[in-house]
XYZ file of N, CA, C and O in Angstrom:
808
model
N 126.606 92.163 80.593
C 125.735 92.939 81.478
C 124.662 92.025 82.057
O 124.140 91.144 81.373
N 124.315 92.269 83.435
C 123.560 91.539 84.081
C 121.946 91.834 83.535
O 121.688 92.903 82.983
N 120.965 90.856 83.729
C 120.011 90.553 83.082
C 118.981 91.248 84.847
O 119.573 90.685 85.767
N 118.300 91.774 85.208
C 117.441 91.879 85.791
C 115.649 91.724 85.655
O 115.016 91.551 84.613
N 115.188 91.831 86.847
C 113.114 91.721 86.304
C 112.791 93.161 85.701
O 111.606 93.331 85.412
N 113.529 94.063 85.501
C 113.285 95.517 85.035
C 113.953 95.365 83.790
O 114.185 96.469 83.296
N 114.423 94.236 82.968
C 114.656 94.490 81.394
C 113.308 94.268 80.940
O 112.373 93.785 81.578
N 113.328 94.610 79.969
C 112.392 94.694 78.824
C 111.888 93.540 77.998
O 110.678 93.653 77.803
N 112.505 92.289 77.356
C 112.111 91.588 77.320
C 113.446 90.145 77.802
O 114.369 89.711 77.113
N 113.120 89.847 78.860
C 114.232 88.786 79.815
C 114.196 87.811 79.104
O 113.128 87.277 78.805
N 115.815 87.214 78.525
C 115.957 86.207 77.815
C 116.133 84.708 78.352
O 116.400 83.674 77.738
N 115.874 84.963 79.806
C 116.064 83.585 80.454
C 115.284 82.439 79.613
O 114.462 82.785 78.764
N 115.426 81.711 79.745
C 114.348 80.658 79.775
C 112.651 80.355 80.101
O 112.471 79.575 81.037
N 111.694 80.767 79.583
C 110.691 80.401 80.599
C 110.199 78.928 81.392
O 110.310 77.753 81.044
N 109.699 79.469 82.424
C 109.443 78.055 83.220
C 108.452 78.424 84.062
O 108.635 78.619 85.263
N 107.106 78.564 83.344
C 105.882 78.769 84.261
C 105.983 77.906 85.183
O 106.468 76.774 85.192
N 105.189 78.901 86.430
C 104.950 77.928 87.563
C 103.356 78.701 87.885
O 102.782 79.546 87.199
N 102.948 78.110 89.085
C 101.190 78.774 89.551
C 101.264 78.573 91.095
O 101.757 77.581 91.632
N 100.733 79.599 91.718
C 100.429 79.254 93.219
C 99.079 80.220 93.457
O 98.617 81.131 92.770
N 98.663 79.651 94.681
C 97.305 80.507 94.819
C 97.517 81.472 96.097
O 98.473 81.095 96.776
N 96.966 82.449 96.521
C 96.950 83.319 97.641
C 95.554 83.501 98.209
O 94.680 83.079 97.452
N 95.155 83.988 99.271
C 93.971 84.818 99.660
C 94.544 86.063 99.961
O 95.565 86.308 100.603
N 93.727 86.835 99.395
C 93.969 88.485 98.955
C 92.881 89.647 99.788
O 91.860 90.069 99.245
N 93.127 89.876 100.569
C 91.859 90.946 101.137
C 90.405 89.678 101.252
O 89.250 90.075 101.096
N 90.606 88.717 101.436
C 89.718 87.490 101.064
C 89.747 87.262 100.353
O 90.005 86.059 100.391
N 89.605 87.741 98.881
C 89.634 87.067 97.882
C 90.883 85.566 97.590
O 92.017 85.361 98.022
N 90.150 84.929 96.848
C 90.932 83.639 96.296
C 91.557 83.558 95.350
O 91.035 83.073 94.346
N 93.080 84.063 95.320
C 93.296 84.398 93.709
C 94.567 83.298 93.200
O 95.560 83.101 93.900
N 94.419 82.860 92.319
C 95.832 82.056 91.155
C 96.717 83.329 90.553
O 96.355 84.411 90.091
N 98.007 82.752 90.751
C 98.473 83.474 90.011
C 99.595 82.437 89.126
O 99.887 81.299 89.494
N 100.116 83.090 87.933
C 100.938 82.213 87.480
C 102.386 83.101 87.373
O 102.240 84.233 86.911
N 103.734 82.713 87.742
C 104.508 83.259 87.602
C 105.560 83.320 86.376
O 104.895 83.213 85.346
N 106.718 83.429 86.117
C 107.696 82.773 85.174
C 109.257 83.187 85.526
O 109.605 84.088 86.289
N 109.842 82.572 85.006
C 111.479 83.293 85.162
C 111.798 84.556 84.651
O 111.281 84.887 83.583
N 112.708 85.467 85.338
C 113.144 86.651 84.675
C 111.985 87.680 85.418
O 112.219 88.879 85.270
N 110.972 87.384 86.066
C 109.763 88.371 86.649
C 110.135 88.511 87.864
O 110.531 87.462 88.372
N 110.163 89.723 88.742
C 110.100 89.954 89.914
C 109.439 88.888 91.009
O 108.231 88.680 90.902
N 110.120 88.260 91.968
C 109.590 87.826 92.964
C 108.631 86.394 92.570
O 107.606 86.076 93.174
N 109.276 85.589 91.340
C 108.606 84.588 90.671
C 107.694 83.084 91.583
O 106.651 82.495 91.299
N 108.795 82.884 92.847
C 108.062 82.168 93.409
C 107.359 82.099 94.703
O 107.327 81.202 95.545
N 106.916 83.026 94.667
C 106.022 83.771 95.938
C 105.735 85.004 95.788
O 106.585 85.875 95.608
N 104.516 85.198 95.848
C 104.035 87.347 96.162
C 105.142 87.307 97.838
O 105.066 86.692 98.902
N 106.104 88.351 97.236
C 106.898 88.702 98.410
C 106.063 89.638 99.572
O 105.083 90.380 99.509
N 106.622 89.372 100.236
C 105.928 89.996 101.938
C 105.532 91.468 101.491
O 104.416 91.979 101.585
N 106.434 91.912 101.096
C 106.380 93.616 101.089
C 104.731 93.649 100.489
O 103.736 94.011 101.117
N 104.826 92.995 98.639
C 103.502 93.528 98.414
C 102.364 92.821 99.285
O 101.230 93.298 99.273
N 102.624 91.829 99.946
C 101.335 91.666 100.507
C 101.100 91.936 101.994
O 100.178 91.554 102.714
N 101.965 92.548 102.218
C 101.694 93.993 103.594
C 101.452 95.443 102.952
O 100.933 96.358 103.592
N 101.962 95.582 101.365
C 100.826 96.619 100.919
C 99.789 96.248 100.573
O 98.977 96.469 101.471
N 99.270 95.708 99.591
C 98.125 94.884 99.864
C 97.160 94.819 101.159
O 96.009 95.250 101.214
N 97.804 94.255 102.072
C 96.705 94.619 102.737
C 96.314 96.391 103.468
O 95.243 96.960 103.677
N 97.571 96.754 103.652
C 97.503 98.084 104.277
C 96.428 99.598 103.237
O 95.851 100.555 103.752
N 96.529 99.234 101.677
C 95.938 100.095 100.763
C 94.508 100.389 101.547
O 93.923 99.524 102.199
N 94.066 101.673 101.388
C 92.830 102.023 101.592
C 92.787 103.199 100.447
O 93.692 104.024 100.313
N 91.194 103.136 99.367
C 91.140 103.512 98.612
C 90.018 104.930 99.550
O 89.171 104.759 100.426
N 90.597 106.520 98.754
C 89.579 106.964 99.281
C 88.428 107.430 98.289
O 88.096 106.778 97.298
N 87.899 108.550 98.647
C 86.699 108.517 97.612
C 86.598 109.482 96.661
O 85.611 109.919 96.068
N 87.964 109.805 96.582
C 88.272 110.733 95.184
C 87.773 109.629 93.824
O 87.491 108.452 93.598
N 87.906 110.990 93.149
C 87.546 110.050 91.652
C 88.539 109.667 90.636
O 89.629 110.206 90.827
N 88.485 109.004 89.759
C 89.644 108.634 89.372
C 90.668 107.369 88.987
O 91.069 106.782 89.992
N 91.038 106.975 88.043
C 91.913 105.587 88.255
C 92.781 104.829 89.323
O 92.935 105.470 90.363
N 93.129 104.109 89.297
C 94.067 103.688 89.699
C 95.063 102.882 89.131
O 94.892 102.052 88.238
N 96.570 103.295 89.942
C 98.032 103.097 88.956
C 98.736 102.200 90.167
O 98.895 102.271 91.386
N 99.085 101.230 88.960
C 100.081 100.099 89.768
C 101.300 100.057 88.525
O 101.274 99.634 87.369
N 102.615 100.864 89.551
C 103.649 100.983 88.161
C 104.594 99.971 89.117
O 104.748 99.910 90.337
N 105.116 99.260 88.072
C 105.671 97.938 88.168
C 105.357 96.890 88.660
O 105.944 96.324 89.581
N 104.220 96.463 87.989
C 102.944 95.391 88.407
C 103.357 94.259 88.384
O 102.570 93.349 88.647
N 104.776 93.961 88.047
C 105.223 92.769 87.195
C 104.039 91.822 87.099
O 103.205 92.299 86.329
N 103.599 90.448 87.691
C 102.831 89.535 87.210
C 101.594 89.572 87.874
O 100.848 88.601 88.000
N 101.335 90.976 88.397
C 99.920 91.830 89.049
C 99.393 91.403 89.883
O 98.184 91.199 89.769
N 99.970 91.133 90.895
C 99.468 90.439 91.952
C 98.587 91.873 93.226
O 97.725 91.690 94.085
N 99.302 93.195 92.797
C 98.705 94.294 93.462
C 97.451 94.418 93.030
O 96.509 94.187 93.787
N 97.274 94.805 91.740
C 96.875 95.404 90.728
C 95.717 94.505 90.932
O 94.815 95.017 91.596
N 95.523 93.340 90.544
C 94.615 92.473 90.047
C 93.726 92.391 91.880
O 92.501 92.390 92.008
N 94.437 92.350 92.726
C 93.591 92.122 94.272
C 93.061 93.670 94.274
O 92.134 94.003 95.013
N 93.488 94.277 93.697
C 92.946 96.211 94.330
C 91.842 96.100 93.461
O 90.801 96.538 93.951
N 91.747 95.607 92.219
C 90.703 95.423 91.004
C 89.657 94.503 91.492
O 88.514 94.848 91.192
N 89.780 93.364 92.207
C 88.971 92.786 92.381
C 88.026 93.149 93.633
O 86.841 92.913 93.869
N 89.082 93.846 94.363
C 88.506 94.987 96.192
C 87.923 95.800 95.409
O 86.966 96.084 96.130
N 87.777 96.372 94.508
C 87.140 97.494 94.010
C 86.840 97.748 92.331
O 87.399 98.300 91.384
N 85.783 97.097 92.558
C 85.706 96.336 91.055
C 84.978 97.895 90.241
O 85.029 98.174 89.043
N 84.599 98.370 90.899
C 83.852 99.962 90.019
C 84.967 101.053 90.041
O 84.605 102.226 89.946
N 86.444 100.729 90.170
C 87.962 101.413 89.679
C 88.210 100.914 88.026
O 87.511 100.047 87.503
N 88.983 101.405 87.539
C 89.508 100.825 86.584
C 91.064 101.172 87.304
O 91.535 102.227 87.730
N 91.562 99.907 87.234
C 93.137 100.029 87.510
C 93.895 100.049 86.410
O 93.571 99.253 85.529
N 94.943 100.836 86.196
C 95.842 100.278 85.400
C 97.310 100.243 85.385
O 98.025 101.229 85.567
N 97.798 98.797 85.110
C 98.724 98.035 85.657
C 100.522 97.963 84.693
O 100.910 96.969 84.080
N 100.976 98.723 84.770
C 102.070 99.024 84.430
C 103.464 98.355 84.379
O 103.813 97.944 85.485
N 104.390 98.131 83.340
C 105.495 98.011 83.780
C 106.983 97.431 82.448
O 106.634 96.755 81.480
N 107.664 97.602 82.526
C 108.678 98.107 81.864
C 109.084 96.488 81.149
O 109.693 96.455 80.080
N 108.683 95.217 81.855
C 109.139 93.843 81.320
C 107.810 93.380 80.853
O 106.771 93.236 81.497
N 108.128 93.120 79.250
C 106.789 92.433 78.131
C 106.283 91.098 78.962
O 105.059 90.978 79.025
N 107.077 90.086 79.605
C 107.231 88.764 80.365
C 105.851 89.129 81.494
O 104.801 88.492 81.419
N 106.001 89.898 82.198
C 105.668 90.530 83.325
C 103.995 90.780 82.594
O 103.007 90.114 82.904
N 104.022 91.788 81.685
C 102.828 92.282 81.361
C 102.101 91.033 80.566
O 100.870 91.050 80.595
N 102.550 90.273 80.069
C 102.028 89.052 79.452
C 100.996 88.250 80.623
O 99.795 88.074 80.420
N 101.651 87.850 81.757
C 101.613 87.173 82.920
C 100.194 88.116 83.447
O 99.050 87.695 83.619
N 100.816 89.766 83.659
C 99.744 89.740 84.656
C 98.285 90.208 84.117
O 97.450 90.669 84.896
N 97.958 90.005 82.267
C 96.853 90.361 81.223
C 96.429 88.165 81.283
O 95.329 87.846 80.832
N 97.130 87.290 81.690
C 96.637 86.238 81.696
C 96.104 86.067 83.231
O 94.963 85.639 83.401
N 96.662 86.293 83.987
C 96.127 86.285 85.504
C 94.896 86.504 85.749
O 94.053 85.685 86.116
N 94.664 88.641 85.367
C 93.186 89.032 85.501
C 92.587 88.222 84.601
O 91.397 88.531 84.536
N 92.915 87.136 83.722
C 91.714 86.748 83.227
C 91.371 85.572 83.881
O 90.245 85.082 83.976
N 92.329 85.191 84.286
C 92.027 83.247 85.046
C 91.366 84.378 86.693
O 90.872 83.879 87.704
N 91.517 85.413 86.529
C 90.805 85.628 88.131
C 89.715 86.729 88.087
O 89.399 87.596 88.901
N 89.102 86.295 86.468
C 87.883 87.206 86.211
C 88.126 88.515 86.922
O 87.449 88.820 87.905
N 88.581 88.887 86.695
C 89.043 90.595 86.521
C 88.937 91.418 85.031
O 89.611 90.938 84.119
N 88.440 92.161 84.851
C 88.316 92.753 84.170
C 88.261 94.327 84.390
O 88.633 94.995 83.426
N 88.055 94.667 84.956
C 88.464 96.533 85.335
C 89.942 96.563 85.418
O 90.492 96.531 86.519
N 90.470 96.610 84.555
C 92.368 96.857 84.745
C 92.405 96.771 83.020
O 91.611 96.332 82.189
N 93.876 97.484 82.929
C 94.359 98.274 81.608
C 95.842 97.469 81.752
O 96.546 97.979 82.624
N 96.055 97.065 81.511
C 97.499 96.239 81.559
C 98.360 96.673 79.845
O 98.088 96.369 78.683
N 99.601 97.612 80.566
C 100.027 98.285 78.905
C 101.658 98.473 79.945
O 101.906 98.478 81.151
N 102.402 98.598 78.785
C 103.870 99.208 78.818
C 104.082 100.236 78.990
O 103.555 101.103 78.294
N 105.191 100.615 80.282
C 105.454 102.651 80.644
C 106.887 102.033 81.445
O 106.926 101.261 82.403
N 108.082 102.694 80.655
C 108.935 102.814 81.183
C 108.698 104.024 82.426
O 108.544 105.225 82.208
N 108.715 103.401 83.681
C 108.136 103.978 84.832
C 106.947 104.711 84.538
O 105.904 104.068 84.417
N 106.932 105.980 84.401
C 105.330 106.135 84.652
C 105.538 107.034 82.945
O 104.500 107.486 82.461
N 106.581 107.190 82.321
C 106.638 107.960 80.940
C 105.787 107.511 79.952
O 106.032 108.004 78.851
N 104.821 106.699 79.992
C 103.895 105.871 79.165
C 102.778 105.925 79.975
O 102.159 104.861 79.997
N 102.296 106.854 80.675
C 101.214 106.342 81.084
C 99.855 107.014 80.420
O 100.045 107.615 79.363
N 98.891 106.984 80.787
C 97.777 107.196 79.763
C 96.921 108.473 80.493
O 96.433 109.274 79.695
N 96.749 108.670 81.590
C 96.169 109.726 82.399
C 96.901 110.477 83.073
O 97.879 110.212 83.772
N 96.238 111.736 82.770
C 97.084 113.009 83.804
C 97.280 112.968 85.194
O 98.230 113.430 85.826
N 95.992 112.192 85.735
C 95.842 112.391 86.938
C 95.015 111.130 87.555
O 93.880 110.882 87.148
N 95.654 110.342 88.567
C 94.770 109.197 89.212
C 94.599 109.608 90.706
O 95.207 110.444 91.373
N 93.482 108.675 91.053
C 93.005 108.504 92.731
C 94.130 108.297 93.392
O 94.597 109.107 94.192
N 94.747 106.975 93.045
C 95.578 106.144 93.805
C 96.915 105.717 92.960
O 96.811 105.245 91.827
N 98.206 105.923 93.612
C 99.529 105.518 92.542
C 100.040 104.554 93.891
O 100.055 104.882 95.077
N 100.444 103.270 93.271
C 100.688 102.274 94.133
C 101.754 101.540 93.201
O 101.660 101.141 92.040
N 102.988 101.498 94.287
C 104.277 101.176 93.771
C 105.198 100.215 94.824
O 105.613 100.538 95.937
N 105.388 98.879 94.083
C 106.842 98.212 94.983
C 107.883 98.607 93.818
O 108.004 98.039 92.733
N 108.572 99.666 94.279
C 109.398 100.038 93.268
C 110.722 99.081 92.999
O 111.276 98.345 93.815
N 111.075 99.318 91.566
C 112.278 98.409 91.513
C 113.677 98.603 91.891
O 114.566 98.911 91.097
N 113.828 98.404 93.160
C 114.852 98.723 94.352
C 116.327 98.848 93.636
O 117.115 99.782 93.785
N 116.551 97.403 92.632
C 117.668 97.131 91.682
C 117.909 98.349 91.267
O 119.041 98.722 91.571
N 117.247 99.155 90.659
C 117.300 100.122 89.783
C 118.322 101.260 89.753
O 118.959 101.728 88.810
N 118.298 101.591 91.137
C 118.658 103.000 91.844
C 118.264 103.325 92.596
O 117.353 102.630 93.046
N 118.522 104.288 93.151
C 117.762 105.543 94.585
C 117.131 106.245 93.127
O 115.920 106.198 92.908
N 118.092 106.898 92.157
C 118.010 107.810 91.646
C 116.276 107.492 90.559
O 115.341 108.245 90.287
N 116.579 105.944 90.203
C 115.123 105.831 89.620
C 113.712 105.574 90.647
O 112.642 106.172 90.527
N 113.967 104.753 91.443
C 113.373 104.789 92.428
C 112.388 106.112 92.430
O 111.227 106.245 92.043
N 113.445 107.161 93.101
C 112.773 108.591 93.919
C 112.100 109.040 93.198
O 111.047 109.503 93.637
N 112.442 109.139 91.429
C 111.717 109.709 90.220
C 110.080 109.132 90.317
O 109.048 109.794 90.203
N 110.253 107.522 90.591
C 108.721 107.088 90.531
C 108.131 107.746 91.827
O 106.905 107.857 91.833
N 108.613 108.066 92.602
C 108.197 108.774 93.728
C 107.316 110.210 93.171
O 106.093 110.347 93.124
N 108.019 110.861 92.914
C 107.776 112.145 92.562
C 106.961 112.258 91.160
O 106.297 113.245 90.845
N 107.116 111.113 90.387
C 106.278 111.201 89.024
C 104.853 110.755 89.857
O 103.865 111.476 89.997
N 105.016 109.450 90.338
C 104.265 109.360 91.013
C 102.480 110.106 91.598
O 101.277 110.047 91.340
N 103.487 110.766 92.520
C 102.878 112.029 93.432
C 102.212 113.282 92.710
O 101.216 113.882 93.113
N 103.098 113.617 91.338
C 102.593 114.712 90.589
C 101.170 114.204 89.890
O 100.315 115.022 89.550
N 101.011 112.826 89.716
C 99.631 112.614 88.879
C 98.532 112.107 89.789
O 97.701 111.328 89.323
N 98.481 112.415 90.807
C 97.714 112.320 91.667
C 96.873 113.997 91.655
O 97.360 115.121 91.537
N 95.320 113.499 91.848
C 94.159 114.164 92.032
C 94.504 114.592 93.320
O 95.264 114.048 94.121
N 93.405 116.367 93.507
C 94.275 116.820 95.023
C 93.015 115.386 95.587
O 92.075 114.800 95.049
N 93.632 115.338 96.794
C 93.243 113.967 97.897
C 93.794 113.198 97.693
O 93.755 112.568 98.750
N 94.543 112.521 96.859
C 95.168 111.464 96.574
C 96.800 110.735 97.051
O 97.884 111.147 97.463
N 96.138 109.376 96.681
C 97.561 108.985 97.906
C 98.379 107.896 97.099
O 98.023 106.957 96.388
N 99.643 108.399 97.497
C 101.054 107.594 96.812
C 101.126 106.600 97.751
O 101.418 107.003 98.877
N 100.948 105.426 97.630
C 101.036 103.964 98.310
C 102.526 103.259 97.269
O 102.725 103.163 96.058
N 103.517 102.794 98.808
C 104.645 102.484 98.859
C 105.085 101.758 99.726
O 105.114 102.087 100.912
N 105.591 100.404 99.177
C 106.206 99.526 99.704
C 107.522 99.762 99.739
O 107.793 99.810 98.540
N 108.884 100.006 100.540
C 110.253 99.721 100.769
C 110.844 99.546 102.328
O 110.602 100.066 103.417
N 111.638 98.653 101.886
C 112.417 98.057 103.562
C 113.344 99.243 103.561
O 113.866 100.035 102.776
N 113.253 98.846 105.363
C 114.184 99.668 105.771
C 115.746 99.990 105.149
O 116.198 101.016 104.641
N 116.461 98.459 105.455
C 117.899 98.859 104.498
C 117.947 98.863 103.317
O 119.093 98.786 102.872
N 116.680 98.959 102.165
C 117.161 99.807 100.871
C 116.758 101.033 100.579
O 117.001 101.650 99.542
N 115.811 101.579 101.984
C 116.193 103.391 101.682
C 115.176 103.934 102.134
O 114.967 105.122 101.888
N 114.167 103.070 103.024
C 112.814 103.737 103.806
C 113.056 105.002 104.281
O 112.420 105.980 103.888
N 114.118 105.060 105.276
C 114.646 106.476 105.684
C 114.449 107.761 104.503
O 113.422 108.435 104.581
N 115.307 108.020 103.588
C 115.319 108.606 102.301
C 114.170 108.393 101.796
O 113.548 109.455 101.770
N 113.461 107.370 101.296
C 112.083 107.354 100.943
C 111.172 108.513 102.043
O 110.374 109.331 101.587
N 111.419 108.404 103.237
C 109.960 109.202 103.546
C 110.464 110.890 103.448
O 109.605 111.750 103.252
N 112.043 111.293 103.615
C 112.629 112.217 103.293
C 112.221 112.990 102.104
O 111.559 114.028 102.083
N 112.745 112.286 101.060
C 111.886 112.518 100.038
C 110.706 112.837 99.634
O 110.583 113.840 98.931
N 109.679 112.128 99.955
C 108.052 112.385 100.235
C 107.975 113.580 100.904
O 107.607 114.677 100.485
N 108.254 113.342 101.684
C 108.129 115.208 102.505
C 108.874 116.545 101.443
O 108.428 117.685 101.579
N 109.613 116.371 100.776
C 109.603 117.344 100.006
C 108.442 117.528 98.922
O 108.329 118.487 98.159
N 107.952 116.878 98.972
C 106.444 116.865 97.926
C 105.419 117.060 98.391
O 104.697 117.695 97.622
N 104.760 116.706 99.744
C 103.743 116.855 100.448
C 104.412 116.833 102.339
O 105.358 116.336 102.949
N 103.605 117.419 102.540
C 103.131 117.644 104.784
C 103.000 116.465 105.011
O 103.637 115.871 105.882
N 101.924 115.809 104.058
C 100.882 114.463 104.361
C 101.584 113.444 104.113
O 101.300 112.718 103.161
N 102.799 113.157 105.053
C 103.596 111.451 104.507
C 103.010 110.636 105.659
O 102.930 111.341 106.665
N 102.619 109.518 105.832
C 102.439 108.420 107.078
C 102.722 107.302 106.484
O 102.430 106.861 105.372
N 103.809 106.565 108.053
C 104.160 105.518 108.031
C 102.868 104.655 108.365
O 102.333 104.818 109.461
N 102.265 103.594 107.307
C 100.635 103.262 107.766
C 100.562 102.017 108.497
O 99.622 101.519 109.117
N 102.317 101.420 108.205
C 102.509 99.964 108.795
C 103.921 99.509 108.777
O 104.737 99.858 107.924
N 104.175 98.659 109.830
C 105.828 98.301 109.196
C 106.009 97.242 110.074
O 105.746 97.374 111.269
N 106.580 95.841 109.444
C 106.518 94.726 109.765
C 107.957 94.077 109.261
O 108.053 94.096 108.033
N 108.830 93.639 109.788
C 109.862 92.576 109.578
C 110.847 93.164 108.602
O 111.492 92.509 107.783
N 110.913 94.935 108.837
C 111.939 95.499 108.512
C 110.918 96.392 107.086
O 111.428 97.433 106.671
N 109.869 96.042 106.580
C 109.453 96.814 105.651
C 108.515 97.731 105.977
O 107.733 97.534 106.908
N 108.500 99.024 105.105
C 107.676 99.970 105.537
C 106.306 100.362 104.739
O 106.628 100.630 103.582
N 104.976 100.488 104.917
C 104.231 100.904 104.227
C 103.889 102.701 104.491
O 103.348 103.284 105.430
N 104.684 103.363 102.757
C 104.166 104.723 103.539
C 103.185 105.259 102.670
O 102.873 104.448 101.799
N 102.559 106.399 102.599
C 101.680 106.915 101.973
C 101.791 108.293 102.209
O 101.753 108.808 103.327
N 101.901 108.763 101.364
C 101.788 110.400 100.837
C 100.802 111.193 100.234
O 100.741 111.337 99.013
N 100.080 111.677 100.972
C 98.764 112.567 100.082
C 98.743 113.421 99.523
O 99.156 114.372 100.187
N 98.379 113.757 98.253
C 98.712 115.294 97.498
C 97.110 116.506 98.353
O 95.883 116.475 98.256
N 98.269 117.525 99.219
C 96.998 118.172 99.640
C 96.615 119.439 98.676
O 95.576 120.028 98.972
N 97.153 119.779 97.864
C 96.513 120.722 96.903
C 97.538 120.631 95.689
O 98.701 120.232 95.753
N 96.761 121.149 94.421
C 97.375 121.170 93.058
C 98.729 121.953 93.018
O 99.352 122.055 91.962
């Protein structure tokens, strides 16, 4: 059976590597490894969500499920350092990486813990749920983080989502609309889409 960045603990080999980004301005290091999502580069998608996120002024946490080596998580924490984020995700490799990151990038408002998708998570209800979901997975797991998603959201609150067009943007915003009125496409660049879904009442 094939080994993916959504096992649990990836038996590849490790082979740290480090590169730096500017993040919403910020100056951030990150360090990557083998077996982690998107190891040698923050891929386009998250950093056209990244920049597209706007936090509003509900109250409340914020959720980054499948943070792998937190490159969301840790720039939304540092944009908004009076949040507590917390940074999620199903590979130990991944969560190792992105609890050493916020620290080489003085971050400290973030919760970095294990949730097979969002079934581990610690609050009923957040501000903001922000997801590059793990495409590998399925439609079928995928849509679930969609909708788990969306249900733990505070009313005002917005489901922030990264997916390209040919692995299921179409169906992605389909979907969303069965959950909320409030879906918008907020950006879309070189085939990927940023959408967002607002929960308008409980």
């Amino acid at each position: 059976m094939s080994e993916h960045y959504y096992s649990r603990n990836p038996s590849v080999e490790s082979k740290q590597q480090s590169f730096s980004y500017t993040l919403r301005g910020h100056s951030l290091t990150f360090t990557t490894d083998q077996g982690v999502f998107s190891k040698a580069e923050i891929d386009f998608g998250s950093r056209l969500l990244i920049d597209s996120i706007q936090i509003g002024n509900v109250a409340g946490n914020i959720l980054d499920v499948g943070c792998g080596y937190g490159p969301i998580g840790i720039t939304i924490a540092k944009e908004f350092p009076d949040r507590v984020v917390e940074m999620v995700d199903v590979n130990e490799r991944a969560l190792g990486l992105a609890e050493q990151n916020a620290k080489n990038n003085a971050v400290e408002n973030i919760e970095v813990y294990y949730s097979n998708a969002l079934n581990d998570v610690r609050q009923e209800r957040y501000a903001a749920v922000i997801t590059n979901p793990p495409i590998r997975a399925g439609k079928k797991v995928v849509h679930e983080i969609f909708e788990e998603g969306f249900n733990r959201l505070v009313v005002g609150g917005d489901l922030w989502i990264v997916i390209q067009k040919k692995q299921g943007a179409p169906s992605a915003i389909e979907k969303l609309k069965t959950l909320t009125p409030l879906v918008e496409t907020v950006a879309k660049s070189k085939g990927y889409f940023i959408l967002k879904a607002t929960r308008k009442s409980s």
